[in-house]
């Protein structure tokens, strides 16, 4: 019954494409955008259950497929998030409102070690000094942290987050984090994205 | 001689891991971090040429592999970039300094349609009103744009960028862009990253 990892990753990409497209994606266009054959896509969709027939001859309709993919990938339950480190990038994310669109992720707190900075910032969620991380994370049941601190502070902050029960970290700092298996790390970097783009340039 | 696309993507990921690790990556750790077998990694490295033997029994050494991968993926020549749209995210990127680390990408300009905003912002690169995009892009030979405008302004801005000769766009707006094949688009979204993390949570 479990969906294989590569199929999950492709379904996630298909989900993002369907949402961006906002209308039915023809098989031909889906092949062009993803680089996968329609057989691969059909097989991935077959994991979504009986209603998966949604993606057949007529193309892929977001109104039927988006909820099916979200359910199959367990993205249909809200997860609480926080932003750690409120420099330029962290401040941008703590004000990010795309989460409102579908309610998968709810930003509930921001943290920074610098109390003066907290007083200068405005944000749609409460901001706390870093020493309150453990208490706030457990009080609100926060599962995911966007780690936006400088490179040399990242490992210590990540260890505190893992200790406080955070289950996943989006790591924007350009360093490798070493954490217990109970806390999953995903490294995110605009440099990696620029490189991925650069190797595709004609 | 050309490296197959999947191998390129893996080499890019290996490059990022080596840089983050900052020291020799053992085969075992590389397997654990990537999920690929050491045979796959060895085959990918074989595309780097004679010196590719760098990644053998002793593990993968950044000092030998990083320059080889960068050369093989044509990342060893500087590409000029600009940021379009200087809201919170765009302002963060226009101040981004990681590019200084290896010189693959050089940020040379920022653009915004709002002239009042330009006067309020400070940045390490010159900022211009949006109507100067064409002129500045061609004068400085800018190849890549980080598109950080609101969703409803993204398509028009992207068309202007493509018209001005931009070769690649990192699109941070949550919409699908339709551009001529001469301009490559890579969609980037913190929502996609959060979802990719969420489906891996234990």
PDB file of N, CA and C in Angstrom, chain A residues 5 12 15-17 19-21 29 33 73 75 79 88-89 92-93 95-96 98 102 104-105 144 146 167-171 173-176 182 184 186-202, chain B residues 5 12 15-17 19-21 29 33 73 75 79 88-89 92-93 95-96 98 102 104-105 144 146 167-171 173-176 182 184 186-202:
ATOM      1  N   UNK A   5       9.099   5.799  -2.726  1.00  0.00           N
ATOM      2  CA  UNK A   5       9.659   7.152  -2.579  1.00  0.00           C
ATOM      3  C   UNK A   5       9.750   7.935  -3.893  1.00  0.00           C
ATOM      4  N   UNK A  12       4.563  14.865  -5.749  1.00  0.00           N
ATOM      5  CA  UNK A  12       4.729  16.184  -5.133  1.00  0.00           C
ATOM      6  C   UNK A  12       4.990  17.239  -6.205  1.00  0.00           C
ATOM      7  N   UNK A  15       1.801  17.816  -8.106  1.00  0.00           N
ATOM      8  CA  UNK A  15       0.923  18.651  -7.276  1.00  0.00           C
ATOM      9  C   UNK A  15       1.256  20.131  -7.457  1.00  0.00           C
ATOM     10  N   UNK A  16       2.541  20.457  -7.362  1.00  0.00           N
ATOM     11  CA  UNK A  16       2.962  21.852  -7.511  1.00  0.00           C
ATOM     12  C   UNK A  16       2.637  22.374  -8.913  1.00  0.00           C
ATOM     13  N   UNK A  17       2.844  21.528  -9.928  1.00  0.00           N
ATOM     14  CA  UNK A  17       2.539  21.945 -11.298  1.00  0.00           C
ATOM     15  C   UNK A  17       1.045  22.205 -11.477  1.00  0.00           C
ATOM     16  N   UNK A  19      -1.152  23.026  -9.248  1.00  0.00           N
ATOM     17  CA  UNK A  19      -1.562  24.242  -8.544  1.00  0.00           C
ATOM     18  C   UNK A  19      -1.115  25.492  -9.286  1.00  0.00           C
ATOM     19  N   UNK A  20       0.096  25.453  -9.825  1.00  0.00           N
ATOM     20  CA  UNK A  20       0.577  26.618 -10.564  1.00  0.00           C
ATOM     21  C   UNK A  20      -0.201  26.806 -11.868  1.00  0.00           C
ATOM     22  N   UNK A  21      -0.490  25.671 -12.544  1.00  0.00           N
ATOM     23  CA  UNK A  21      -1.204  25.749 -13.806  1.00  0.00           C
ATOM     24  C   UNK A  21      -2.618  26.262 -13.568  1.00  0.00           C
ATOM     25  N   UNK A  29       1.429  18.306 -22.258  1.00  0.00           N
ATOM     26  CA  UNK A  29       2.059  19.390 -21.518  1.00  0.00           C
ATOM     27  C   UNK A  29       2.721  18.848 -20.249  1.00  0.00           C
ATOM     28  N   UNK A  33       6.590  19.366 -19.311  1.00  0.00           N
ATOM     29  CA  UNK A  33       6.997  20.098 -18.102  1.00  0.00           C
ATOM     30  C   UNK A  33       7.817  19.236 -17.143  1.00  0.00           C
ATOM     31  N   UNK A  73      -0.306  11.841   0.266  1.00  0.00           N
ATOM     32  CA  UNK A  73       1.005  12.194   0.827  1.00  0.00           C
ATOM     33  C   UNK A  73       0.883  12.714   2.264  1.00  0.00           C
ATOM     34  N   UNK A  75      -0.569  15.278   3.355  1.00  0.00           N
ATOM     35  CA  UNK A  75      -0.394  16.730   3.429  1.00  0.00           C
ATOM     36  C   UNK A  75      -1.708  17.423   3.766  1.00  0.00           C
ATOM     37  N   UNK A  79       0.294  21.417   9.732  1.00  0.00           N
ATOM     38  CA  UNK A  79       1.494  21.291  10.559  1.00  0.00           C
ATOM     39  C   UNK A  79       1.950  22.681  10.992  1.00  0.00           C
ATOM     40  N   UNK A  88      17.441  39.007   7.376  1.00  0.00           N
ATOM     41  CA  UNK A  88      16.663  39.371   6.186  1.00  0.00           C
ATOM     42  C   UNK A  88      15.792  38.220   5.701  1.00  0.00           C
ATOM     43  N   UNK A  89      16.383  37.025   5.544  1.00  0.00           N
ATOM     44  CA  UNK A  89      15.609  35.904   5.006  1.00  0.00           C
ATOM     45  C   UNK A  89      14.530  35.462   6.002  1.00  0.00           C
ATOM     46  N   UNK A  92      11.666  37.744   6.040  1.00  0.00           N
ATOM     47  CA  UNK A  92      10.807  37.549   4.870  1.00  0.00           C
ATOM     48  C   UNK A  92       9.869  36.366   5.115  1.00  0.00           C
ATOM     49  N   UNK A  93      10.406  35.267   5.632  1.00  0.00           N
ATOM     50  CA  UNK A  93       9.566  34.077   5.809  1.00  0.00           C
ATOM     51  C   UNK A  93       8.553  34.235   6.933  1.00  0.00           C
ATOM     52  N   UNK A  95       6.919  36.675   7.521  1.00  0.00           N
ATOM     53  CA  UNK A  95       5.816  37.454   6.969  1.00  0.00           C
ATOM     54  C   UNK A  95       5.148  36.782   5.772  1.00  0.00           C
ATOM     55  N   UNK A  96       5.593  35.578   5.493  1.00  0.00           N
ATOM     56  CA  UNK A  96       5.128  34.846   4.310  1.00  0.00           C
ATOM     57  C   UNK A  96       3.673  34.435   4.489  1.00  0.00           C
ATOM     58  N   UNK A  98       1.737  32.709   1.945  1.00  0.00           N
ATOM     59  CA  UNK A  98       1.232  31.703   1.009  1.00  0.00           C
ATOM     60  C   UNK A  98       0.574  30.554   1.776  1.00  0.00           C
ATOM     61  N   UNK A 102      -3.686  27.149   1.513  1.00  0.00           N
ATOM     62  CA  UNK A 102      -4.290  25.828   1.643  1.00  0.00           C
ATOM     63  C   UNK A 102      -4.210  25.256   3.060  1.00  0.00           C
ATOM     64  N   UNK A 104      -1.871  23.917   4.791  1.00  0.00           N
ATOM     65  CA  UNK A 104      -1.044  22.754   5.135  1.00  0.00           C
ATOM     66  C   UNK A 104      -0.046  23.090   6.229  1.00  0.00           C
ATOM     67  N   UNK A 105       0.440  24.324   6.177  1.00  0.00           N
ATOM     68  CA  UNK A 105       1.450  24.746   7.138  1.00  0.00           C
ATOM     69  C   UNK A 105       0.976  26.026   7.799  1.00  0.00           C
ATOM     70  N   UNK A 144       7.743  21.852  12.657  1.00  0.00           N
ATOM     71  CA  UNK A 144       8.752  22.185  11.641  1.00  0.00           C
ATOM     72  C   UNK A 144       9.359  23.555  11.911  1.00  0.00           C
ATOM     73  N   UNK A 146      11.938  26.593  10.192  1.00  0.00           N
ATOM     74  CA  UNK A 146      12.730  27.155   9.102  1.00  0.00           C
ATOM     75  C   UNK A 146      13.950  27.783   9.770  1.00  0.00           C
ATOM     76  N   UNK A 167      10.329  18.079  14.585  1.00  0.00           N
ATOM     77  CA  UNK A 167      10.453  16.855  13.797  1.00  0.00           C
ATOM     78  C   UNK A 167      11.159  17.081  12.466  1.00  0.00           C
ATOM     79  N   UNK A 168      11.119  18.299  11.958  1.00  0.00           N
ATOM     80  CA  UNK A 168      11.765  18.573  10.678  1.00  0.00           C
ATOM     81  C   UNK A 168      12.318  19.985  10.621  1.00  0.00           C
ATOM     82  N   UNK A 169      13.474  20.128   9.968  1.00  0.00           N
ATOM     83  CA  UNK A 169      14.112  21.443   9.830  1.00  0.00           C
ATOM     84  C   UNK A 169      14.390  21.729   8.366  1.00  0.00           C
ATOM     85  N   UNK A 170      13.901  22.878   7.878  1.00  0.00           N
ATOM     86  CA  UNK A 170      14.350  23.392   6.584  1.00  0.00           C
ATOM     87  C   UNK A 170      15.572  24.231   6.896  1.00  0.00           C
ATOM     88  N   UNK A 171      16.719  23.760   6.470  1.00  0.00           N
ATOM     89  CA  UNK A 171      17.973  24.414   6.821  1.00  0.00           C
ATOM     90  C   UNK A 171      18.454  25.337   5.709  1.00  0.00           C
ATOM     91  N   UNK A 173      20.874  27.532   6.230  1.00  0.00           N
ATOM     92  CA  UNK A 173      22.285  27.854   6.480  1.00  0.00           C
ATOM     93  C   UNK A 173      23.166  26.908   5.656  1.00  0.00           C
ATOM     94  N   UNK A 174      24.260  27.429   5.087  1.00  0.00           N
ATOM     95  CA  UNK A 174      25.098  26.616   4.190  1.00  0.00           C
ATOM     96  C   UNK A 174      26.046  25.695   4.945  1.00  0.00           C
ATOM     97  N   UNK A 175      25.512  24.936   5.875  1.00  0.00           N
ATOM     98  CA  UNK A 175      26.325  23.975   6.631  1.00  0.00           C
ATOM     99  C   UNK A 175      25.551  22.673   6.761  1.00  0.00           C
ATOM    100  N   UNK A 176      26.292  21.623   7.082  1.00  0.00           N
ATOM    101  CA  UNK A 176      25.691  20.310   7.290  1.00  0.00           C
ATOM    102  C   UNK A 176      25.317  20.194   8.759  1.00  0.00           C
ATOM    103  N   UNK A 182      15.393  11.230  14.592  1.00  0.00           N
ATOM    104  CA  UNK A 182      14.019  11.661  14.860  1.00  0.00           C
ATOM    105  C   UNK A 182      13.737  13.052  14.297  1.00  0.00           C
ATOM    106  N   UNK A 184      14.333  15.304  10.929  1.00  0.00           N
ATOM    107  CA  UNK A 184      14.739  15.269   9.525  1.00  0.00           C
ATOM    108  C   UNK A 184      15.173  16.658   9.073  1.00  0.00           C
ATOM    109  N   UNK A 186      16.149  19.145   5.783  1.00  0.00           N
ATOM    110  CA  UNK A 186      16.190  19.366   4.343  1.00  0.00           C
ATOM    111  C   UNK A 186      16.956  20.659   4.101  1.00  0.00           C
ATOM    112  N   UNK A 187      18.044  20.557   3.348  1.00  0.00           N
ATOM    113  CA  UNK A 187      18.866  21.720   3.063  1.00  0.00           C
ATOM    114  C   UNK A 187      18.293  22.510   1.899  1.00  0.00           C
ATOM    115  N   UNK A 188      18.184  23.814   2.080  1.00  0.00           N
ATOM    116  CA  UNK A 188      17.631  24.669   1.042  1.00  0.00           C
ATOM    117  C   UNK A 188      18.615  25.800   0.812  1.00  0.00           C
ATOM    118  N   UNK A 189      18.911  26.095  -0.436  1.00  0.00           N
ATOM    119  CA  UNK A 189      19.880  27.141  -0.700  1.00  0.00           C
ATOM    120  C   UNK A 189      19.631  27.748  -2.069  1.00  0.00           C
ATOM    121  N   UNK A 190      19.644  29.064  -2.110  1.00  0.00           N
ATOM    122  CA  UNK A 190      19.418  29.733  -3.387  1.00  0.00           C
ATOM    123  C   UNK A 190      20.589  29.450  -4.328  1.00  0.00           C
ATOM    124  N   UNK A 191      21.762  29.186  -3.743  1.00  0.00           N
ATOM    125  CA  UNK A 191      22.921  28.816  -4.558  1.00  0.00           C
ATOM    126  C   UNK A 191      22.666  27.490  -5.296  1.00  0.00           C
ATOM    127  N   UNK A 192      22.122  26.507  -4.585  1.00  0.00           N
ATOM    128  CA  UNK A 192      21.785  25.232  -5.235  1.00  0.00           C
ATOM    129  C   UNK A 192      20.762  25.441  -6.352  1.00  0.00           C
ATOM    130  N   UNK A 193      19.785  26.311  -6.101  1.00  0.00           N
ATOM    131  CA  UNK A 193      18.753  26.563  -7.103  1.00  0.00           C
ATOM    132  C   UNK A 193      19.349  27.262  -8.323  1.00  0.00           C
ATOM    133  N   UNK A 194      20.258  28.212  -8.067  1.00  0.00           N
ATOM    134  CA  UNK A 194      20.915  28.906  -9.180  1.00  0.00           C
ATOM    135  C   UNK A 194      21.732  27.924 -10.007  1.00  0.00           C
ATOM    136  N   UNK A 195      22.412  27.008  -9.324  1.00  0.00           N
ATOM    137  CA  UNK A 195      23.199  26.014 -10.062  1.00  0.00           C
ATOM    138  C   UNK A 195      22.312  25.081 -10.866  1.00  0.00           C
ATOM    139  N   UNK A 196      21.204  24.646 -10.276  1.00  0.00           N
ATOM    140  CA  UNK A 196      20.294  23.760 -10.991  1.00  0.00           C
ATOM    141  C   UNK A 196      19.756  24.447 -12.245  1.00  0.00           C
ATOM    142  N   UNK A 197      19.508  25.748 -12.118  1.00  0.00           N
ATOM    143  CA  UNK A 197      19.065  26.514 -13.282  1.00  0.00           C
ATOM    144  C   UNK A 197      20.199  26.641 -14.296  1.00  0.00           C
ATOM    145  N   UNK A 198      21.391  26.970 -13.806  1.00  0.00           N
ATOM    146  CA  UNK A 198      22.526  27.239 -14.695  1.00  0.00           C
ATOM    147  C   UNK A 198      22.856  26.038 -15.584  1.00  0.00           C
ATOM    148  N   UNK A 199      22.749  24.813 -15.043  1.00  0.00           N
ATOM    149  CA  UNK A 199      23.123  23.659 -15.871  1.00  0.00           C
ATOM    150  C   UNK A 199      22.060  23.337 -16.916  1.00  0.00           C
ATOM    151  N   UNK A 200      20.918  24.018 -16.860  1.00  0.00           N
ATOM    152  CA  UNK A 200      19.870  23.820 -17.868  1.00  0.00           C
ATOM    153  C   UNK A 200      19.871  24.913 -18.934  1.00  0.00           C
ATOM    154  N   UNK A 201      20.697  25.931 -18.763  1.00  0.00           N
ATOM    155  CA  UNK A 201      20.652  27.044 -19.705  1.00  0.00           C
ATOM    156  C   UNK A 201      21.030  26.580 -21.103  1.00  0.00           C
ATOM    157  N   UNK A 202      20.316  27.059 -22.113  1.00  0.00           N
ATOM    158  CA  UNK A 202      20.599  26.639 -23.487  1.00  0.00           C
ATOM    159  C   UNK A 202      21.942  27.193 -23.951  1.00  0.00           C
TER     160      UNK A 202
ATOM    161  N   UNK B   5      21.556  13.678 -18.094  1.00  0.00           N
ATOM    162  CA  UNK B   5      20.876  14.601 -17.172  1.00  0.00           C
ATOM    163  C   UNK B   5      20.776  14.076 -15.729  1.00  0.00           C
ATOM    164  N   UNK B  12      25.398  17.514  -9.025  1.00  0.00           N
ATOM    165  CA  UNK B  12      25.090  18.811  -8.417  1.00  0.00           C
ATOM    166  C   UNK B  12      24.789  18.629  -6.932  1.00  0.00           C
ATOM    167  N   UNK B  15      27.984  17.831  -5.149  1.00  0.00           N
ATOM    168  CA  UNK B  15      28.760  19.069  -5.002  1.00  0.00           C
ATOM    169  C   UNK B  15      28.305  19.847  -3.765  1.00  0.00           C
ATOM    170  N   UNK B  16      26.988  20.007  -3.624  1.00  0.00           N
ATOM    171  CA  UNK B  16      26.456  20.747  -2.475  1.00  0.00           C
ATOM    172  C   UNK B  16      26.795  20.034  -1.161  1.00  0.00           C
ATOM    173  N   UNK B  17      26.713  18.712  -1.171  1.00  0.00           N
ATOM    174  CA  UNK B  17      27.042  17.948   0.042  1.00  0.00           C
ATOM    175  C   UNK B  17      28.505  18.102   0.415  1.00  0.00           C
ATOM    176  N   UNK B  19      30.526  20.522  -0.298  1.00  0.00           N
ATOM    177  CA  UNK B  19      30.801  21.870   0.192  1.00  0.00           C
ATOM    178  C   UNK B  19      30.284  22.061   1.612  1.00  0.00           C
ATOM    179  N   UNK B  20      29.103  21.522   1.885  1.00  0.00           N
ATOM    180  CA  UNK B  20      28.543  21.658   3.240  1.00  0.00           C
ATOM    181  C   UNK B  20      29.355  20.852   4.249  1.00  0.00           C
ATOM    182  N   UNK B  21      29.792  19.651   3.809  1.00  0.00           N
ATOM    183  CA  UNK B  21      30.545  18.785   4.713  1.00  0.00           C
ATOM    184  C   UNK B  21      31.908  19.416   5.018  1.00  0.00           C
ATOM    185  N   UNK B  29      28.906   7.353   4.327  1.00  0.00           N
ATOM    186  CA  UNK B  29      28.140   8.551   4.663  1.00  0.00           C
ATOM    187  C   UNK B  29      27.478   9.118   3.403  1.00  0.00           C
ATOM    188  N   UNK B  33      23.548   9.825   3.034  1.00  0.00           N
ATOM    189  CA  UNK B  33      23.029  11.171   2.802  1.00  0.00           C
ATOM    190  C   UNK B  33      22.250  11.284   1.498  1.00  0.00           C
ATOM    191  N   UNK B  73      30.256  20.598 -15.013  1.00  0.00           N
ATOM    192  CA  UNK B  73      28.900  21.133 -15.157  1.00  0.00           C
ATOM    193  C   UNK B  73      28.916  22.578 -15.673  1.00  0.00           C
ATOM    194  N   UNK B  75      30.097  25.167 -14.347  1.00  0.00           N
ATOM    195  CA  UNK B  75      29.786  26.137 -13.292  1.00  0.00           C
ATOM    196  C   UNK B  75      31.021  26.955 -12.925  1.00  0.00           C
ATOM    197  N   UNK B  79      28.453  33.889 -13.780  1.00  0.00           N
ATOM    198  CA  UNK B  79      27.231  34.333 -14.451  1.00  0.00           C
ATOM    199  C   UNK B  79      26.643  35.516 -13.679  1.00  0.00           C
ATOM    200  N   UNK B  88       9.933  41.814   0.498  1.00  0.00           N
ATOM    201  CA  UNK B  88      10.728  41.204   1.566  1.00  0.00           C
ATOM    202  C   UNK B  88      11.723  40.176   1.043  1.00  0.00           C
ATOM    203  N   UNK B  89      11.251  39.238   0.199  1.00  0.00           N
ATOM    204  CA  UNK B  89      12.142  38.183  -0.277  1.00  0.00           C
ATOM    205  C   UNK B  89      13.207  38.751  -1.220  1.00  0.00           C
ATOM    206  N   UNK B  92      15.852  40.490   0.609  1.00  0.00           N
ATOM    207  CA  UNK B  92      16.778  39.552   1.252  1.00  0.00           C
ATOM    208  C   UNK B  92      17.801  39.068   0.223  1.00  0.00           C
ATOM    209  N   UNK B  93      17.347  38.696  -0.967  1.00  0.00           N
ATOM    210  CA  UNK B  93      18.274  38.144  -1.960  1.00  0.00           C
ATOM    211  C   UNK B  93      19.232  39.191  -2.513  1.00  0.00           C
ATOM    212  N   UNK B  95      20.629  41.334  -0.961  1.00  0.00           N
ATOM    213  CA  UNK B  95      21.680  41.513   0.046  1.00  0.00           C
ATOM    214  C   UNK B  95      22.446  40.225   0.330  1.00  0.00           C
ATOM    215  N   UNK B  96      22.128  39.198  -0.430  1.00  0.00           N
ATOM    216  CA  UNK B  96      22.695  37.870  -0.218  1.00  0.00           C
ATOM    217  C   UNK B  96      24.179  37.858  -0.563  1.00  0.00           C
ATOM    218  N   UNK B  98      26.352  34.957  -0.188  1.00  0.00           N
ATOM    219  CA  UNK B  98      26.970  33.642  -0.341  1.00  0.00           C
ATOM    220  C   UNK B  98      27.708  33.543  -1.686  1.00  0.00           C
ATOM    221  N   UNK B 102      32.270  31.540  -3.951  1.00  0.00           N
ATOM    222  CA  UNK B 102      32.987  30.870  -5.026  1.00  0.00           C
ATOM    223  C   UNK B 102      32.904  31.599  -6.366  1.00  0.00           C
ATOM    224  N   UNK B 104      30.599  31.885  -8.598  1.00  0.00           N
ATOM    225  CA  UNK B 104      29.872  31.340  -9.743  1.00  0.00           C
ATOM    226  C   UNK B 104      28.798  32.297 -10.226  1.00  0.00           C
ATOM    227  N   UNK B 105      28.209  33.010  -9.263  1.00  0.00           N
ATOM    228  CA  UNK B 105      27.123  33.925  -9.592  1.00  0.00           C
ATOM    229  C   UNK B 105      27.460  35.290  -9.023  1.00  0.00           C
ATOM    230  N   UNK B 144      20.881  35.747 -15.622  1.00  0.00           N
ATOM    231  CA  UNK B 144      19.887  35.103 -14.757  1.00  0.00           C
ATOM    232  C   UNK B 144      19.155  36.137 -13.915  1.00  0.00           C
ATOM    233  N   UNK B 146      16.391  36.537 -10.590  1.00  0.00           N
ATOM    234  CA  UNK B 146      15.598  35.988  -9.492  1.00  0.00           C
ATOM    235  C   UNK B 146      14.305  36.786  -9.482  1.00  0.00           C
ATOM    236  N   UNK B 167      18.560  34.604 -19.847  1.00  0.00           N
ATOM    237  CA  UNK B 167      18.571  33.214 -20.285  1.00  0.00           C
ATOM    238  C   UNK B 167      17.902  32.271 -19.290  1.00  0.00           C
ATOM    239  N   UNK B 168      17.856  32.664 -18.032  1.00  0.00           N
ATOM    240  CA  UNK B 168      17.241  31.799 -17.035  1.00  0.00           C
ATOM    241  C   UNK B 168      16.571  32.605 -15.938  1.00  0.00           C
ATOM    242  N   UNK B 169      15.441  32.110 -15.455  1.00  0.00           N
ATOM    243  CA  UNK B 169      14.698  32.790 -14.388  1.00  0.00           C
ATOM    244  C   UNK B 169      14.454  31.825 -13.236  1.00  0.00           C
ATOM    245  N   UNK B 170      14.864  32.210 -12.029  1.00  0.00           N
ATOM    246  CA  UNK B 170      14.420  31.516 -10.815  1.00  0.00           C
ATOM    247  C   UNK B 170      13.123  32.182 -10.424  1.00  0.00           C
ATOM    248  N   UNK B 171      12.030  31.461 -10.560  1.00  0.00           N
ATOM    249  CA  UNK B 171      10.712  32.042 -10.339  1.00  0.00           C
ATOM    250  C   UNK B 171      10.196  31.733  -8.936  1.00  0.00           C
ATOM    251  N   UNK B 173       7.573  33.326  -7.697  1.00  0.00           N
ATOM    252  CA  UNK B 173       6.126  33.599  -7.673  1.00  0.00           C
ATOM    253  C   UNK B 173       5.369  32.291  -7.895  1.00  0.00           C
ATOM    254  N   UNK B 174       4.245  32.099  -7.168  1.00  0.00           N
ATOM    255  CA  UNK B 174       3.534  30.821  -7.258  1.00  0.00           C
ATOM    256  C   UNK B 174       2.629  30.725  -8.483  1.00  0.00           C
ATOM    257  N   UNK B 175       3.195  30.998  -9.660  1.00  0.00           N
ATOM    258  CA  UNK B 175       2.439  30.888 -10.908  1.00  0.00           C
ATOM    259  C   UNK B 175       3.311  30.219 -11.957  1.00  0.00           C
ATOM    260  N   UNK B 176       2.670  29.724 -12.996  1.00  0.00           N
ATOM    261  CA  UNK B 176       3.374  29.100 -14.110  1.00  0.00           C
ATOM    262  C   UNK B 176       3.707  30.180 -15.125  1.00  0.00           C
ATOM    263  N   UNK B 182      14.126  29.807 -25.310  1.00  0.00           N
ATOM    264  CA  UNK B 182      15.443  30.412 -25.097  1.00  0.00           C
ATOM    265  C   UNK B 182      15.618  30.883 -23.666  1.00  0.00           C
ATOM    266  N   UNK B 184      14.965  29.695 -19.803  1.00  0.00           N
ATOM    267  CA  UNK B 184      14.622  28.562 -18.948  1.00  0.00           C
ATOM    268  C   UNK B 184      14.084  29.061 -17.604  1.00  0.00           C
ATOM    269  N   UNK B 186      13.025  28.040 -13.628  1.00  0.00           N
ATOM    270  CA  UNK B 186      13.029  27.079 -12.527  1.00  0.00           C
ATOM    271  C   UNK B 186      12.162  27.653 -11.410  1.00  0.00           C
ATOM    272  N   UNK B 187      11.113  26.913 -11.058  1.00  0.00           N
ATOM    273  CA  UNK B 187      10.198  27.366 -10.017  1.00  0.00           C
ATOM    274  C   UNK B 187      10.754  27.030  -8.641  1.00  0.00           C
ATOM    275  N   UNK B 188      10.743  28.003  -7.753  1.00  0.00           N
ATOM    276  CA  UNK B 188      11.258  27.806  -6.412  1.00  0.00           C
ATOM    277  C   UNK B 188      10.194  28.271  -5.430  1.00  0.00           C
ATOM    278  N   UNK B 189       9.922  27.470  -4.432  1.00  0.00           N
ATOM    279  CA  UNK B 189       8.887  27.867  -3.487  1.00  0.00           C
ATOM    280  C   UNK B 189       9.141  27.224  -2.136  1.00  0.00           C
ATOM    281  N   UNK B 190       9.002  28.033  -1.091  1.00  0.00           N
ATOM    282  CA  UNK B 190       9.218  27.508   0.244  1.00  0.00           C
ATOM    283  C   UNK B 190       8.118  26.496   0.587  1.00  0.00           C
ATOM    284  N   UNK B 191       6.935  26.683  -0.028  1.00  0.00           N
ATOM    285  CA  UNK B 191       5.848  25.715   0.165  1.00  0.00           C
ATOM    286  C   UNK B 191       6.262  24.330  -0.365  1.00  0.00           C
ATOM    287  N   UNK B 192       6.864  24.298  -1.565  1.00  0.00           N
ATOM    288  CA  UNK B 192       7.335  23.017  -2.114  1.00  0.00           C
ATOM    289  C   UNK B 192       8.376  22.385  -1.194  1.00  0.00           C
ATOM    290  N   UNK B 193       9.259  23.221  -0.644  1.00  0.00           N
ATOM    291  CA  UNK B 193      10.302  22.695   0.237  1.00  0.00           C
ATOM    292  C   UNK B 193       9.690  22.152   1.528  1.00  0.00           C
ATOM    293  N   UNK B 194       8.709  22.878   2.060  1.00  0.00           N
ATOM    294  CA  UNK B 194       8.029  22.407   3.284  1.00  0.00           C
ATOM    295  C   UNK B 194       7.335  21.076   3.014  1.00  0.00           C
ATOM    296  N   UNK B 195       6.712  20.951   1.853  1.00  0.00           N
ATOM    297  CA  UNK B 195       6.045  19.694   1.528  1.00  0.00           C
ATOM    298  C   UNK B 195       7.047  18.554   1.373  1.00  0.00           C
ATOM    299  N   UNK B 196       8.169  18.838   0.696  1.00  0.00           N
ATOM    300  CA  UNK B 196       9.190  17.797   0.522  1.00  0.00           C
ATOM    301  C   UNK B 196       9.709  17.334   1.870  1.00  0.00           C
ATOM    302  N   UNK B 197       9.840  18.269   2.806  1.00  0.00           N
ATOM    303  CA  UNK B 197      10.262  17.917   4.158  1.00  0.00           C
ATOM    304  C   UNK B 197       9.158  17.123   4.857  1.00  0.00           C
ATOM    305  N   UNK B 198       7.922  17.598   4.741  1.00  0.00           N
ATOM    306  CA  UNK B 198       6.803  16.982   5.473  1.00  0.00           C
ATOM    307  C   UNK B 198       6.615  15.517   5.110  1.00  0.00           C
ATOM    308  N   UNK B 199       6.815  15.169   3.823  1.00  0.00           N
ATOM    309  CA  UNK B 199       6.576  13.766   3.452  1.00  0.00           C
ATOM    310  C   UNK B 199       7.712  12.846   3.938  1.00  0.00           C
ATOM    311  N   UNK B 200       8.780  13.425   4.456  1.00  0.00           N
ATOM    312  CA  UNK B 200       9.884  12.610   4.999  1.00  0.00           C
ATOM    313  C   UNK B 200       9.822  12.492   6.516  1.00  0.00           C
ATOM    314  N   UNK B 201       8.919  13.214   7.149  1.00  0.00           N
ATOM    315  CA  UNK B 201       8.911  13.189   8.613  1.00  0.00           C
ATOM    316  C   UNK B 201       8.615  11.790   9.142  1.00  0.00           C
ATOM    317  N   UNK B 202       9.330  11.397  10.188  1.00  0.00           N
ATOM    318  CA  UNK B 202       9.136  10.045  10.748  1.00  0.00           C
ATOM    319  C   UNK B 202       7.752   9.935  11.422  1.00  0.00           C
TER     320      UNK B 202
END
